[in-house]
XYZ file of C-alpha atoms in Angstrom:
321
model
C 0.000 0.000 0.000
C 3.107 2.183 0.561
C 4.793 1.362 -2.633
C 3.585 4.142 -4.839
C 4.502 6.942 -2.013
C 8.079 6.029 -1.680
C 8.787 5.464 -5.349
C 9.169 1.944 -6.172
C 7.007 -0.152 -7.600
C 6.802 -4.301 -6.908
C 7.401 -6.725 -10.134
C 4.045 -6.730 -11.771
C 2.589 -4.501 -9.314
C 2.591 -1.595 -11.981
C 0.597 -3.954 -14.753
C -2.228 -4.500 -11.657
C -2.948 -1.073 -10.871
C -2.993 0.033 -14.560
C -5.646 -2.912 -15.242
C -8.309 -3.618 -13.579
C -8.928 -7.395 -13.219
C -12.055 -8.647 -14.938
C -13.350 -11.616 -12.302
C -16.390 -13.614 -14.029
C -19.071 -14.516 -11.972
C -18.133 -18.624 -12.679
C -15.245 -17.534 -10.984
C -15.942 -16.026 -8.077
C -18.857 -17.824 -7.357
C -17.884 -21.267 -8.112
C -20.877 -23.229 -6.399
C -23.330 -20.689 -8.495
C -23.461 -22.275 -11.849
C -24.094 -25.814 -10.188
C -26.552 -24.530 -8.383
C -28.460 -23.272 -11.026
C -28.487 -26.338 -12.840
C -29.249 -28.219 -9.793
C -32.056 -25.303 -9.744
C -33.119 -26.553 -12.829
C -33.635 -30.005 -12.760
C -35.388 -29.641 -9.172
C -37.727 -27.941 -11.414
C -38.229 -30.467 -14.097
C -38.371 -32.882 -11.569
C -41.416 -31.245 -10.351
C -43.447 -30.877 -13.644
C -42.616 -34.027 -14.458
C -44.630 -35.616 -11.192
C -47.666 -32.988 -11.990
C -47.527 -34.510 -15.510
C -47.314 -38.282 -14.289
C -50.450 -37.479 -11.639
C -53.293 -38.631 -12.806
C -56.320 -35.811 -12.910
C -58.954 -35.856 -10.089
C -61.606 -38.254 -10.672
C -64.902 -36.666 -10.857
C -67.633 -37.781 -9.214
C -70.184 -38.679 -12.579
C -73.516 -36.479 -12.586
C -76.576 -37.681 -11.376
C -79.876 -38.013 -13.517
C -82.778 -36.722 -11.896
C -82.554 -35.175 -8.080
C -84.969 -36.681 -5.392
C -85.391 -33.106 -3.345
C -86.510 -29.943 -4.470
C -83.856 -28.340 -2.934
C -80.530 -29.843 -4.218
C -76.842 -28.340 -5.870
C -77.399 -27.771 -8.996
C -73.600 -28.328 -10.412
C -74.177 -32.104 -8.923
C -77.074 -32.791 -11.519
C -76.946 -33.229 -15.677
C -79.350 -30.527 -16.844
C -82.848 -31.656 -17.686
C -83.751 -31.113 -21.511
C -87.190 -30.806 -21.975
C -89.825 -31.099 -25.300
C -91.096 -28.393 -26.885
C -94.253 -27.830 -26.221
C -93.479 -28.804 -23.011
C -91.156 -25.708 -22.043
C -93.334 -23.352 -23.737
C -95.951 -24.430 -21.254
C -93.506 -23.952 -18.514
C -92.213 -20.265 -19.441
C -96.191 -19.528 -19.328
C -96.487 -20.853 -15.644
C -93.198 -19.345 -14.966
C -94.956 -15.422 -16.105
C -98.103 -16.590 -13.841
C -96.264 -17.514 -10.953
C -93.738 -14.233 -11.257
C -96.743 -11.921 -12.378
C -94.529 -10.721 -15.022
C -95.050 -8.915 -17.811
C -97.621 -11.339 -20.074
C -96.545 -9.776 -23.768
C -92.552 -10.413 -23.173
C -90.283 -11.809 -25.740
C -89.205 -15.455 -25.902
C -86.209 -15.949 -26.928
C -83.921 -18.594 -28.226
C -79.999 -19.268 -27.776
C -78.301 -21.812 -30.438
C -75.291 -23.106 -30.280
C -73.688 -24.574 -33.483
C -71.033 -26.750 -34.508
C -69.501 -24.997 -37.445
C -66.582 -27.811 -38.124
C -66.510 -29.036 -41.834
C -63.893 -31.662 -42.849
C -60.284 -31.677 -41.916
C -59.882 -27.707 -40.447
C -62.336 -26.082 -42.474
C -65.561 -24.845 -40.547
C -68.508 -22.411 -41.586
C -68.198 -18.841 -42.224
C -70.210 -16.662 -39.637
C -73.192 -16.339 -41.020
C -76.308 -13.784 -40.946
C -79.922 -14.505 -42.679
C -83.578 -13.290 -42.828
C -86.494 -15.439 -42.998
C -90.553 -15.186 -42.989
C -92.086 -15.979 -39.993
C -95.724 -17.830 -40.200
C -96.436 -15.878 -37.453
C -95.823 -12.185 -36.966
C -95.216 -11.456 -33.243
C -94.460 -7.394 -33.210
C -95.818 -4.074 -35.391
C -92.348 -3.085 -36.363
C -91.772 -2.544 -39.936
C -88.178 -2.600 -41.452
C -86.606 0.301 -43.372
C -85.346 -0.712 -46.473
C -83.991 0.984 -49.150
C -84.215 0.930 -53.122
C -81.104 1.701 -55.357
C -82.816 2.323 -59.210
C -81.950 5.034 -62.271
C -85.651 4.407 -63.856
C -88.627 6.310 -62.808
C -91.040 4.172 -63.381
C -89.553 1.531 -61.041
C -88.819 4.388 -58.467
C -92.594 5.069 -58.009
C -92.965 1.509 -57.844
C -90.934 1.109 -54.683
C -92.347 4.429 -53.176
C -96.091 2.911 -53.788
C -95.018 -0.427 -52.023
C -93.507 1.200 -48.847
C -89.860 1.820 -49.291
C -88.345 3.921 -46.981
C -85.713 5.822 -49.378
C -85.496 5.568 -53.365
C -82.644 6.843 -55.805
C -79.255 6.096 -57.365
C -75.931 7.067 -57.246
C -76.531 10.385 -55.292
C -77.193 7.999 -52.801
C -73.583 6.538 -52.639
C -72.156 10.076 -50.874
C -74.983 10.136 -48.271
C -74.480 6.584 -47.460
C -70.738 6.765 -46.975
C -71.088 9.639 -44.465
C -73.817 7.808 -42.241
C -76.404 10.344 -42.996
C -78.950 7.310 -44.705
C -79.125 4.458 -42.698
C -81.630 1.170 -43.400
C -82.279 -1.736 -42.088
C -82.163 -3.630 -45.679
C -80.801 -2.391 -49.006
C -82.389 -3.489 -52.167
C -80.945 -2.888 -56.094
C -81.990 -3.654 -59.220
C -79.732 -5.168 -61.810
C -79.121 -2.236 -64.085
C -77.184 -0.285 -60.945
C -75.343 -3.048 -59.224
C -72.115 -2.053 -61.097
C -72.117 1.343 -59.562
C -72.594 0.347 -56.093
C -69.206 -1.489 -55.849
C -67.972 1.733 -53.819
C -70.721 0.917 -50.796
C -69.276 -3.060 -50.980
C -67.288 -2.328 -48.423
C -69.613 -0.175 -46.343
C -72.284 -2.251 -46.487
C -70.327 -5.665 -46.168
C -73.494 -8.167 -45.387
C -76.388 -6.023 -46.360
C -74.301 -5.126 -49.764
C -77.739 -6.185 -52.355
C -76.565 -9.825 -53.616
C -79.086 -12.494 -55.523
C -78.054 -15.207 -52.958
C -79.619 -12.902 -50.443
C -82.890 -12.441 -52.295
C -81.757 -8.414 -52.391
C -81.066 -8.100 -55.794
C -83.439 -8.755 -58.883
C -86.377 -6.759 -60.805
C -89.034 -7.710 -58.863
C -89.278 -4.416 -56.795
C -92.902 -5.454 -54.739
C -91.653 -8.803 -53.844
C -88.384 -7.866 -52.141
C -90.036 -4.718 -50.697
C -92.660 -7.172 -49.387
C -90.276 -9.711 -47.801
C -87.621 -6.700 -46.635
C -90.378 -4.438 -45.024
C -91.334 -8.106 -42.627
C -88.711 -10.326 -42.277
C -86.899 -11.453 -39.235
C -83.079 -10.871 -39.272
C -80.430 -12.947 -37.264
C -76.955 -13.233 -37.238
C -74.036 -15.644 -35.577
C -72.108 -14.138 -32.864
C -68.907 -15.184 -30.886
C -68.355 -17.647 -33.871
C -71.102 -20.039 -32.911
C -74.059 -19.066 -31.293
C -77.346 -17.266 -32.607
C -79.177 -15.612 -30.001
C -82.343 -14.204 -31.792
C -86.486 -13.647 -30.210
C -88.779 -15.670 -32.201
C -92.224 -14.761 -30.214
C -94.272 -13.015 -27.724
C -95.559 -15.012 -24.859
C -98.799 -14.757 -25.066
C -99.315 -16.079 -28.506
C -100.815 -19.451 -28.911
C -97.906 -22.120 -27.925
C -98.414 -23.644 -31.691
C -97.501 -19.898 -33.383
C -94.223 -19.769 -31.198
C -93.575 -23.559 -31.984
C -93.593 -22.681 -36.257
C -91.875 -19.830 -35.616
C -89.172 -21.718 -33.640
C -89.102 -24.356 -36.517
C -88.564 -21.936 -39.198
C -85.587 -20.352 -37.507
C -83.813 -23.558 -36.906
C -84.881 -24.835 -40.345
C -83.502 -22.107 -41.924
C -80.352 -22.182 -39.794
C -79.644 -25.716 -41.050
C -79.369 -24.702 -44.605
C -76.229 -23.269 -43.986
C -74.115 -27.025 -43.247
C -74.453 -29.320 -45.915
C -76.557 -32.162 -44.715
C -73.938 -35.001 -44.521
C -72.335 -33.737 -41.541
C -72.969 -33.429 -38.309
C -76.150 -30.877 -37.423
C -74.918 -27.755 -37.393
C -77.711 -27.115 -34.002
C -75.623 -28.492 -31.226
C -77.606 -27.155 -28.372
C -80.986 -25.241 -28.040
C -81.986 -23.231 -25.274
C -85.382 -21.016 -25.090
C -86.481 -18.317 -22.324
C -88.902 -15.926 -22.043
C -87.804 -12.545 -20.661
C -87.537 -12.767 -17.188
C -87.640 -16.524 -16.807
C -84.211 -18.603 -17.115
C -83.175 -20.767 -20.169
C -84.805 -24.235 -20.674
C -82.712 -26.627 -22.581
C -84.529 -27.970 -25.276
C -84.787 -31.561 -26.491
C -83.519 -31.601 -30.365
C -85.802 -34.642 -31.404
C -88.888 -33.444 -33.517
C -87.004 -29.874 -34.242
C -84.451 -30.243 -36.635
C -85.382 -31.147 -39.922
C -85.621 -34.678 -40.963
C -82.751 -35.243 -43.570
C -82.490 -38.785 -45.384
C -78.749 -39.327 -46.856
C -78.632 -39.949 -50.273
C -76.205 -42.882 -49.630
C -78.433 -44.982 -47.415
C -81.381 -44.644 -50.418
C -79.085 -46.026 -52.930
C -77.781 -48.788 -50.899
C -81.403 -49.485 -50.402
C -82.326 -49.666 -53.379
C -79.316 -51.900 -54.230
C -80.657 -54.614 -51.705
C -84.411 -54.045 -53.366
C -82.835 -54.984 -57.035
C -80.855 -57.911 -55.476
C -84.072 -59.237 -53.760
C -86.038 -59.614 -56.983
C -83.692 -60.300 -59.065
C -83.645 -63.835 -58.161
C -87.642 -64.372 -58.534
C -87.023 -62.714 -62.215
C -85.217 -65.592 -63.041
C -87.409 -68.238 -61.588
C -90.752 -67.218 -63.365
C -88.258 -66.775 -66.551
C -87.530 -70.618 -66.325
């Protein structure tokens, strides 16, 4: 320490004090990088024996619950007919004194897997309900260039009629509708409002697009619109509860009919699950027998009619000889 004051310097002292040593952490903590590694496979060790546990066994649900007071969570959930939860969302609005005119309502839940890792677009649709269960009447709008066929739409209820003037008005958000209709002469100079519009752009597939001004204005002005959300479930009102329970039974059946069209029939249903509620009352899981349509497969009618040939094929031959 006194070395540099009196003038003299130690061998190799000079090259210390001009360097500083570099000491690596390996090196002055010898034990450390074992440690870690020991760290490590402590670790592994560990989610290892959380792999190799086997999961708790649960305890499987019971049918039907003796009480009337019981948990819930212990339970399957009941599924019930029809006609036979309509009848209990009735009782439910007696019992509750509830509104009587409330909404019913239905949640589906689809399976939207095609083959492989395909699966069904997200979907929206409008149908014609047998029964009509509210006063509201849809705005739609008409896109035409001829006169004639503008005071056709105006006569048959359409909320707004015109052309391409249209286009600037719609872009800004100052004309809104529920439902836009065209006829074919415009179509090609509504390709700016594609993507405005995105679902309601007028299409043929959607029944929105043709010459036949009255009829679309007719379906448009009373349809019932619903769309997918969340990727797989429709929730939609198909009724008022004190209609008759057949009217909210065809209008139920239309819905799901019409939500069927959109799988191709030899796969699975697309309805996976079908719950209805009124209002104020909770969901009622519905059983699915009687409600989705009745699809044969083309496959099991051939191989019928295979085993029909076969069958008289052989008495042919015996009145032959």
């Amino acid at each position: 320490a006194l070395a540099p004051r009196c003038g003299w310097v130690l061998p190799g002292l000079e090259q210390r004090l001009a360097v500083p040593a570099v000491v690596s952490p390996a090196t002055a903590r010898p034990y450390a990088a074992a440690a870690k590694t020991a760290k490590k496979d402590a670790k592994r060790t560990r989610q290892e024996k959380v792999k190799e546990k086997p999961p708790p066994r649960r305890r499987p649900l019971m049918s039907k619950p003796v009480d009337d007071v019981y948990l819930t969570w212990l339970y399957r959930r009941p599924s019930y007919e029809l006609e036979q939860a309509v009848g209990m969302l009735k009782r439910f609005q007696e019992l509750d004194f509830t509104y009587p005119k409330q909404f019913v309502y239905i949640n589906v839940f689809l399976d939207m897997a095609l083959q492989k890792k395909k699966k069904v677009d997200p979907f929206s649709s409008s149908v014609t309900l047998p029964h009509r269960f509210t006063d509201e009447v849809n705005k739609v709008l008409v896109f035409t260039e001829n006169e004639q066929e503008a005071e056709i739409a105006r006569e048959h209820g359409a909320a707004v009629v015109g052309g391409v003037e249209l286009i600037k008005w719609i872009l800004e958000d100052e004309i809104q509708a529920d439902f836009y209709v065209a006829v074919p002469a415009i179509i090609p100079k509504l390709i700016p409002l594609r993507n405005k519009l995105k679902r309601k752009y007028p299409s043929t597939r959607k029944n929105s697009l043709g010459s036949d001004i009255p009829k679309m204005l007719q379906f448009f002005r009373e349809c019932h619109e619903y769309a997918v959300e969340d990727e797989n479930i429709i929730k939609t009102r198909i009724a008022r509860l004190d209609m008759p329970t057949e009217h909210i039974i065809a209008n139920l059946k239309t819905i799901i009919h019409d939500i069927c069209t959109f799988k191709p029939s030899n796969y699975d249903p697309i309805v996976r699950r079908l719950v209805i509620r009124s209002a104020t009352s909770e969901g009622l899981l519905l059983n699915l027998d009687g409600i989705l349509p009745q699809v044969e497969k083309v496959e099991e009618k051939e191989e019928k009619h295979e085993v029909d040939e076969d069958q008289q094929k052989p008495v042919e031959e015996s009145v032959s000889t």
